[in-house]
Tab-separated table of C-alpha atoms in Angstrom:
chain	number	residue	atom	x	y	z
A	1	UNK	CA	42.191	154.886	96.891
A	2	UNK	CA	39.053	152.497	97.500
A	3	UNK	CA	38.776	151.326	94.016
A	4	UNK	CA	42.638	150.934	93.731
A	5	UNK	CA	42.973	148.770	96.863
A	6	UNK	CA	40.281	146.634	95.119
A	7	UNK	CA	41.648	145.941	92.286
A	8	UNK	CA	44.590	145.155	93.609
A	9	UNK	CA	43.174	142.756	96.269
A	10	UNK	CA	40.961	140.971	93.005
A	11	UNK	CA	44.048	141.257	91.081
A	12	UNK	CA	45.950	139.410	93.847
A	13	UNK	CA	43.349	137.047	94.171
A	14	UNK	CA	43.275	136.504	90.848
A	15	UNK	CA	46.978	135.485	90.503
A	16	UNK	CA	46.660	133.645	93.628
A	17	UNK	CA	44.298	131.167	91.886
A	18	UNK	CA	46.299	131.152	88.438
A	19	UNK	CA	49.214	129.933	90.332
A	20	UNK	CA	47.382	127.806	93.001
A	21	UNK	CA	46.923	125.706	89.566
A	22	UNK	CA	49.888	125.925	88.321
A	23	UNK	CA	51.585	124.442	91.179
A	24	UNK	CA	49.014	121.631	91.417
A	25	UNK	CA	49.780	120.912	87.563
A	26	UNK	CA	53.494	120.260	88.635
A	27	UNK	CA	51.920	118.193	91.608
A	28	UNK	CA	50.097	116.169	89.662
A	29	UNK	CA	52.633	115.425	86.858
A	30	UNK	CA	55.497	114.701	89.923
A	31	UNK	CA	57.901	116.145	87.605
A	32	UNK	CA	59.936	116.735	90.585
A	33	UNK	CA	62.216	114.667	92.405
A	34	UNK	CA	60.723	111.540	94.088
A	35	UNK	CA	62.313	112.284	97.865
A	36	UNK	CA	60.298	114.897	98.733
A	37	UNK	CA	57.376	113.014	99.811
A	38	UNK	CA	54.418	114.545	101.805
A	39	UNK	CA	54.803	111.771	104.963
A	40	UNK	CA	57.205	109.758	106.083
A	41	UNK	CA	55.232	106.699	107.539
A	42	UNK	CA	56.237	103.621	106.872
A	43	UNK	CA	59.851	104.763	105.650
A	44	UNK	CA	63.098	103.536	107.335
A	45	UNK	CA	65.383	105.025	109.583
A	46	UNK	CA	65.859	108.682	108.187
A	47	UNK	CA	69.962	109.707	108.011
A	48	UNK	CA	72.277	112.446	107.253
A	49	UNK	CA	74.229	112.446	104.234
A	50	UNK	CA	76.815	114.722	105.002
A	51	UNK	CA	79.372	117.123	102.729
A	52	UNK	CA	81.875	120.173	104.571
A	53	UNK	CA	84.188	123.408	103.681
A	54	UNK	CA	86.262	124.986	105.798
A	55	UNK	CA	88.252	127.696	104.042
A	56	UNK	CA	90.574	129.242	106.504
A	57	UNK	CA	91.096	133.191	106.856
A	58	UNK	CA	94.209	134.250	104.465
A	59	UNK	CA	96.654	134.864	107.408
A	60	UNK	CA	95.646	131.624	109.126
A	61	UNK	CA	96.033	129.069	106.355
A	62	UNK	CA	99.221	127.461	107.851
A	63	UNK	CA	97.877	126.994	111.372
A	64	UNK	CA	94.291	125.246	109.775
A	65	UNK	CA	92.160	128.237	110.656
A	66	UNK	CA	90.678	128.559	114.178
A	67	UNK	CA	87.384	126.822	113.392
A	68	UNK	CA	86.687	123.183	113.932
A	69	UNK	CA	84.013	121.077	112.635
A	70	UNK	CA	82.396	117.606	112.451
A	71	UNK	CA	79.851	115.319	110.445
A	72	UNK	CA	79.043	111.984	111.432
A	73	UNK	CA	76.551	109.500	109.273
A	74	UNK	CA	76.701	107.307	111.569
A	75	UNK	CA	75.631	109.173	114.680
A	76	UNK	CA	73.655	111.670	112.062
A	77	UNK	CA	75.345	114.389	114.167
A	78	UNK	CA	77.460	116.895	113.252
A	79	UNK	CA	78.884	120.514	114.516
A	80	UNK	CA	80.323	123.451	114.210
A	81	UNK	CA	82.793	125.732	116.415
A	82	UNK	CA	84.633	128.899	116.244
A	83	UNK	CA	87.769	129.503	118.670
A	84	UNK	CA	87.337	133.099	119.948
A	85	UNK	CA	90.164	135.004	118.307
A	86	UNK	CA	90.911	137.408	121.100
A	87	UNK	CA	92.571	134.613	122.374
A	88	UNK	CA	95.452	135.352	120.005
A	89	UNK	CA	96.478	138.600	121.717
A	90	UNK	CA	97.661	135.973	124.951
A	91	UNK	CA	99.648	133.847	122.404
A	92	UNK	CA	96.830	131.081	122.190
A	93	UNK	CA	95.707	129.722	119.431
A	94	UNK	CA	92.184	129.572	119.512
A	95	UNK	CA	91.359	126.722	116.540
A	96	UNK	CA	93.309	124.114	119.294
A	97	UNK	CA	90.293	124.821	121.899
A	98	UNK	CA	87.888	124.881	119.143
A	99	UNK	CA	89.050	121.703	117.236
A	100	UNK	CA	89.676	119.711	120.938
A	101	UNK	CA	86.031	120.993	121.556
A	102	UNK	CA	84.282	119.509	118.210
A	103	UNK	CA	86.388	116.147	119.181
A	104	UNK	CA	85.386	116.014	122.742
A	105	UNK	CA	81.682	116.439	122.095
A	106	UNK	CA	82.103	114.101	119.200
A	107	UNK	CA	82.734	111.295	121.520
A	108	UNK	CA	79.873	112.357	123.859
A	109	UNK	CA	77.302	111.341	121.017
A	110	UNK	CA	76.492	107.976	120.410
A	111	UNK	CA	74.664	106.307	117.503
A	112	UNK	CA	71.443	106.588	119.153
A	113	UNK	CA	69.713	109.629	120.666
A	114	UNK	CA	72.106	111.597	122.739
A	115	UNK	CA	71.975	114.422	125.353
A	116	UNK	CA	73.445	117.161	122.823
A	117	UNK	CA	73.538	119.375	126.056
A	118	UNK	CA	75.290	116.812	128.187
A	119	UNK	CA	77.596	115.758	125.321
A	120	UNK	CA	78.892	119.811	125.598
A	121	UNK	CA	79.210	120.128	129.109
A	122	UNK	CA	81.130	116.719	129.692
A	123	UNK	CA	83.496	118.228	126.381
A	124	UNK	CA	83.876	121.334	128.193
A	125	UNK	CA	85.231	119.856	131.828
A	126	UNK	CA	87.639	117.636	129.879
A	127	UNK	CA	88.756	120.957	128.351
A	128	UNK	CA	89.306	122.528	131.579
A	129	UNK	CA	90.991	119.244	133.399
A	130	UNK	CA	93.048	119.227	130.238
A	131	UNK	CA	94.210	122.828	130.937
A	132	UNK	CA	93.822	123.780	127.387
A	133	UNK	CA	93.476	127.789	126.910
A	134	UNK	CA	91.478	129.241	124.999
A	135	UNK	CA	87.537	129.537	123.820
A	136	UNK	CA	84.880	128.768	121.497
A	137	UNK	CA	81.207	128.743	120.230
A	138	UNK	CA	79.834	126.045	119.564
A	139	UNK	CA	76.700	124.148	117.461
A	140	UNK	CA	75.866	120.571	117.413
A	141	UNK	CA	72.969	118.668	116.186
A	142	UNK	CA	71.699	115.189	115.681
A	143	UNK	CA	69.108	113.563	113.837
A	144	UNK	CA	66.610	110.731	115.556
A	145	UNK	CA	63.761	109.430	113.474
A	146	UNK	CA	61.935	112.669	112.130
A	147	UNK	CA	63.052	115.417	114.940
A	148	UNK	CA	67.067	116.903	114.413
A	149	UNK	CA	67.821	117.846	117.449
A	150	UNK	CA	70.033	121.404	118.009
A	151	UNK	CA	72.174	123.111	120.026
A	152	UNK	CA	73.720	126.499	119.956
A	153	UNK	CA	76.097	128.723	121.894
A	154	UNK	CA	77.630	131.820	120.493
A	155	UNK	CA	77.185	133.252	117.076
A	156	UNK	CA	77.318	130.405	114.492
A	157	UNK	CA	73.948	129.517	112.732
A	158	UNK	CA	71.768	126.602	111.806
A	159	UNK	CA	69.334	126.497	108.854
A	160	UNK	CA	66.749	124.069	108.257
A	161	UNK	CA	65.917	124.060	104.326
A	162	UNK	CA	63.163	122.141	102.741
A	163	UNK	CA	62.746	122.557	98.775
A	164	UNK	CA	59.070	124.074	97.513
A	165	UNK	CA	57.315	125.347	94.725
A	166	UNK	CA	57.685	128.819	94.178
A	167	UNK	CA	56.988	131.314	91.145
A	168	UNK	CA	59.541	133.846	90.654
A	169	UNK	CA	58.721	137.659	89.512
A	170	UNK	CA	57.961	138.000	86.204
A	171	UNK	CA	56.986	134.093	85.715
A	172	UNK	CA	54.113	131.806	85.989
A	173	UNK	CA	56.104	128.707	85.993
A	174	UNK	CA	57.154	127.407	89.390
A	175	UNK	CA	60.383	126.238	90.448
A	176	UNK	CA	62.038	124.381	93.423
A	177	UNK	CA	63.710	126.716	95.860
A	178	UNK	CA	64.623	126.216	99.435
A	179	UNK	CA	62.376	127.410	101.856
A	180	UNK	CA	63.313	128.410	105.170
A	181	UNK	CA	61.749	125.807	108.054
A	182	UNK	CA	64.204	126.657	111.152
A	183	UNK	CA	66.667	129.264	111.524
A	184	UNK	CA	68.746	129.289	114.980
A	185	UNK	CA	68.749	133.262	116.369
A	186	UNK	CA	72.619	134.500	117.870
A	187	UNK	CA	73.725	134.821	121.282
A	188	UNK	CA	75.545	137.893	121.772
A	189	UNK	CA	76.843	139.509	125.161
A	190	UNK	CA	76.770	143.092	122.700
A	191	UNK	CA	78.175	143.481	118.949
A	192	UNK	CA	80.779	140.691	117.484
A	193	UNK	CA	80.885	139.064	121.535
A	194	UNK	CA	79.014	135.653	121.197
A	195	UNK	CA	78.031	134.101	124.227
A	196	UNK	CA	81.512	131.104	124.459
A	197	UNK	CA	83.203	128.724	126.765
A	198	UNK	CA	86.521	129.286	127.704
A	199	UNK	CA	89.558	127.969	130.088
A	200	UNK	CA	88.405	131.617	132.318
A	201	UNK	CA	86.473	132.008	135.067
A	202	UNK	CA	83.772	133.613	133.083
A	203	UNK	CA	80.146	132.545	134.054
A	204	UNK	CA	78.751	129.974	130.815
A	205	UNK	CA	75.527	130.839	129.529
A	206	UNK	CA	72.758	128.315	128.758
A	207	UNK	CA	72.628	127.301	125.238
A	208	UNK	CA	69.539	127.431	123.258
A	209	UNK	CA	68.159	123.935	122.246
A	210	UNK	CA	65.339	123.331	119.813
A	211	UNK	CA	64.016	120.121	117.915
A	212	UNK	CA	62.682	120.336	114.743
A	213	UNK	CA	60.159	118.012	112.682
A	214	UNK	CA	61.761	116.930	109.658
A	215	UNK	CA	61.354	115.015	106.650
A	216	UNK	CA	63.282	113.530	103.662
A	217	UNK	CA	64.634	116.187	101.424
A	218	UNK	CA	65.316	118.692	104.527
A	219	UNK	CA	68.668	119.984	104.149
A	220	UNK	CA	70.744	121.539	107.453
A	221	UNK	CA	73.276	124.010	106.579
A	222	UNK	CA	75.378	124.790	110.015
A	223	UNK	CA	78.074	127.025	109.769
A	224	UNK	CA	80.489	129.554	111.632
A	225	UNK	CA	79.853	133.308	111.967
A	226	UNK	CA	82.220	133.648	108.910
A	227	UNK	CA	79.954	132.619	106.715
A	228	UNK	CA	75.956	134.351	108.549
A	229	UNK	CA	78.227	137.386	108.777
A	230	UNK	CA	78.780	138.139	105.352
A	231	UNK	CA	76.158	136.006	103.524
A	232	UNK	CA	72.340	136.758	103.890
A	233	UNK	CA	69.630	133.785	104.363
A	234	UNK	CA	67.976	134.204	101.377
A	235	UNK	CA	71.862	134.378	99.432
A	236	UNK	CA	72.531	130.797	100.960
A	237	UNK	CA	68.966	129.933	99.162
A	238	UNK	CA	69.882	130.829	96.258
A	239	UNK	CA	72.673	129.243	96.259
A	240	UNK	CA	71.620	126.050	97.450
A	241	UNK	CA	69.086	126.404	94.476
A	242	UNK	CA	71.700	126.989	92.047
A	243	UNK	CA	73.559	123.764	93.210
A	244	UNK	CA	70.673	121.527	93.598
A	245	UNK	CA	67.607	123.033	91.598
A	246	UNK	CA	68.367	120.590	88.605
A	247	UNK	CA	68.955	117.377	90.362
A	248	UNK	CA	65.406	118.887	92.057
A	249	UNK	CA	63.466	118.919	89.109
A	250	UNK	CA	64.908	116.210	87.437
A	251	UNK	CA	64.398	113.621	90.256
A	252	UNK	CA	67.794	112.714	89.693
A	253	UNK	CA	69.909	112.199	93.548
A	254	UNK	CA	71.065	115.189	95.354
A	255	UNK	CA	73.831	113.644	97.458
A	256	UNK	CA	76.586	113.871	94.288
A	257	UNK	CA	75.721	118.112	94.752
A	258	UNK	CA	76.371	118.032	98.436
A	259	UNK	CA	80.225	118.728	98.149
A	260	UNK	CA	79.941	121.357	95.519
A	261	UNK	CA	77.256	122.884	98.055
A	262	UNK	CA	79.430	123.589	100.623
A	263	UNK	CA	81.805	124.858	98.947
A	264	UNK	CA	80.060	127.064	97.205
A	265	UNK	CA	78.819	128.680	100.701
A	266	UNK	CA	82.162	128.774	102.003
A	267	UNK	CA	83.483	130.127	98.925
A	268	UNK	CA	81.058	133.166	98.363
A	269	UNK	CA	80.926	134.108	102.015
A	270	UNK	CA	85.027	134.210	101.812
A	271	UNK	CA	84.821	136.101	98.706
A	272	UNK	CA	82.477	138.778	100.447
A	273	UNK	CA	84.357	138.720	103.482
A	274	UNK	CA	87.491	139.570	101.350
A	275	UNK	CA	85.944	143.059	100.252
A	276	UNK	CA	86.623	144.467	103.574
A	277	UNK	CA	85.490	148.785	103.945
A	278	UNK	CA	83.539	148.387	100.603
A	279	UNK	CA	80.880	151.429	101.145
A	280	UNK	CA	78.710	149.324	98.189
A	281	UNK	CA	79.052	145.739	100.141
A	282	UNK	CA	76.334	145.555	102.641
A	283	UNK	CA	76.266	142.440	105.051
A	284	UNK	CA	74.619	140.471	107.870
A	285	UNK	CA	77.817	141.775	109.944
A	286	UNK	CA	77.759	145.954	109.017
A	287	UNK	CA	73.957	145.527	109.559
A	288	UNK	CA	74.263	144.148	113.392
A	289	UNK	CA	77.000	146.909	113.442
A	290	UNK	CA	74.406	149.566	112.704
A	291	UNK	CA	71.700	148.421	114.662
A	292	UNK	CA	74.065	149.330	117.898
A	293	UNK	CA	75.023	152.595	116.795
A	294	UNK	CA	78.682	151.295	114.896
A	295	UNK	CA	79.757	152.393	111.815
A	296	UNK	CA	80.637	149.450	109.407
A	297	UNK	CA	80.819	148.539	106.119
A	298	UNK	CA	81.779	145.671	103.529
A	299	UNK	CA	82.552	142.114	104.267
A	300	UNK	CA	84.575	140.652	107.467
A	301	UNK	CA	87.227	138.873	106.269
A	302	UNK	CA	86.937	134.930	108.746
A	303	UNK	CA	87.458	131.957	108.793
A	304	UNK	CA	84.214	129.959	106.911
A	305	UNK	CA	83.461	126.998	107.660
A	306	UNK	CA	79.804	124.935	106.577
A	307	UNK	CA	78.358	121.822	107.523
A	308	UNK	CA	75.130	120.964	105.089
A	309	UNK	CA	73.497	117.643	105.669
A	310	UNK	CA	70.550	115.913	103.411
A	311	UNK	CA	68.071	114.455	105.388
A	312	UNK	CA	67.532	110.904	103.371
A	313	UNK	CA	66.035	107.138	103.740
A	314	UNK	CA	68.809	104.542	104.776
A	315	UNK	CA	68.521	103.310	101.266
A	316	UNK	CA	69.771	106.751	99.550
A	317	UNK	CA	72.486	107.599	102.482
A	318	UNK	CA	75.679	108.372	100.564
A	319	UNK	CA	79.268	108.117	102.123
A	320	UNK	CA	79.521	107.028	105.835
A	321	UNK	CA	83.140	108.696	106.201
A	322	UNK	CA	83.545	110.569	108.924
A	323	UNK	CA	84.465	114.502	108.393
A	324	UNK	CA	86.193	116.684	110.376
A	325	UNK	CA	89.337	118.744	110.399
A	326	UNK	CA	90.570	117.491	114.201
């Protein structure tokens, strides 16, 4: 057992140097694209260039879904929210509170740095003088020189994403795929009840709020639990790799990919979610089920809705259009 554990160390080692060249070969020849640069110094004003989905679930096409959503360039802010649908059962429809959230908290962020936390609360008593019924979770971030800025309550997700060399099994020639930087964490009372706000008299929790060094070439996918619940991180990797990994090595700009992106996410985590009580379909949802003792199985069947912005220099910033579905 001695001898094997050697060789396998020197044999580890061994690759570990092999590659270690490799990658600085690559390096060296900058074969890859130009924005991912090692500082930003001296760079202007980093932005957000900005691309959504929101696919509605089947039965909830007509009404628009019950998620609501924002990206702003201009602000470089942008969120996410998802109208609790237990709501329903009182006649409510929860993508009104959810939608009238995202727009409230919209207006509570200005161009330059804004209390994300202050921008929710102020949304949320407008809510409540408004009388609107309902509930929601809720995400929002915001970019300010290097540090994007987030807050979450409930059960949607944030993923920072920042491309790097990697060698995949079987290979010695490294590619560009999407490491993971940041990835927010849920808020959950117990299984499938995310901490919310609502028109009730329940107590609000505090949100969790985190900043997060970036540079250009980051990319922020926030979406709705309809999409964390049935896709797994390292799926939404490889499928940001699929859509960008050529414009990546070719140096060629990524913004053009951006649309096709989030689709893509919104599209796959809909097609899981559509193979509801498939024994062979394991997900990010029927694994929180079994770590509390529930049976599940297959996809969950939600709304999805994604939010992926490129972290860029003014000079590269695509679009400045406002997106939304309020």
């Amino acid at each position: 057992m001695a001898f094997r554990l050697a060789f396998t160390r020197r044999h580890l080692l061994r690759a570990s140097r092999r590659v270690t060249g490799r990658h600085q070969a690559i390096i060296d020849a900058r074969s890859f694209s130009d924005f991912i640069t090692a500082s930003d110094e001296g760079l202007g004003r980093l932005k957000l260039s900005f691309a959504a989905a929101c696919l509605p679930h089947p039965d909830k096409v007509e009404k628009g879904g019950e998620d609501g959503y924002f990206a702003c360039p201009l602000s470089r802010s942008f969120g996410v929210a998802d109208g609790v649908g237990g709501w329903a059962d009182s006649g409510v429809d929860p993508g009104l509170f959810a939608r009238r959230l995202m727009r409230l908290c919209l207006e509570g962020i200005g161009d330059d740095e804004s209390n994300l936390q202050e921008a929710l609360l102020k949304a949320t008593q407008r809510i409540l003088k408004e009388k609107l019924e309902g509930g929601s979770t809720a995400l929002l971030g915001q970019l300010n020189g290097t540090t994007m800025a987030i807050l979450n309550l409930g059960d949607s997700g944030a993923m920072l994403l920042r491309p790097a060399l990697r060698t995949p099994p079987g290979s010695d020639q490294p590619l560009l795929f999407p490491r993971v930087v940041f990835r927010s964490c849920d808020q959950t009372h117990y299984f499938n009840c995310p901490y919310q706000l609502g028109s009730g008299n329940a107590p609000v929790e505090a949100p969790d709020f985190i900043r997060v060094r970036v540079r250009t070439g980051d990319l922020v996918v926030a979406a709705t639990d309809g999409v964390f619940d049935n896709l797994f991180d390292h799926q939404v990797q490889a499928i940001v790799a699929q859509q960008l990994g050529k414009a990546w090595s070719k140096g060629a700009p990524v913004t053009p990919h951006l649309n096709g992106l989030a689709t893509s996410i919104a599209k796959q985590a809909q097609r899981i979610g559509q193979q509801e009580d498939h024994k062979d379909i394991i997900t990010p949802f029927a694994l929180a089920a079994h770590s509390e003792g529930l049976s599940f199985r297959g996809g969950k069947l939600d709304d999805t809705t994604v939010v992926v912005g490129l972290v860029c220099n003014d000079s590269d910033a695509g679009d400045s259009t406002l997106l939304h579905n309020f």
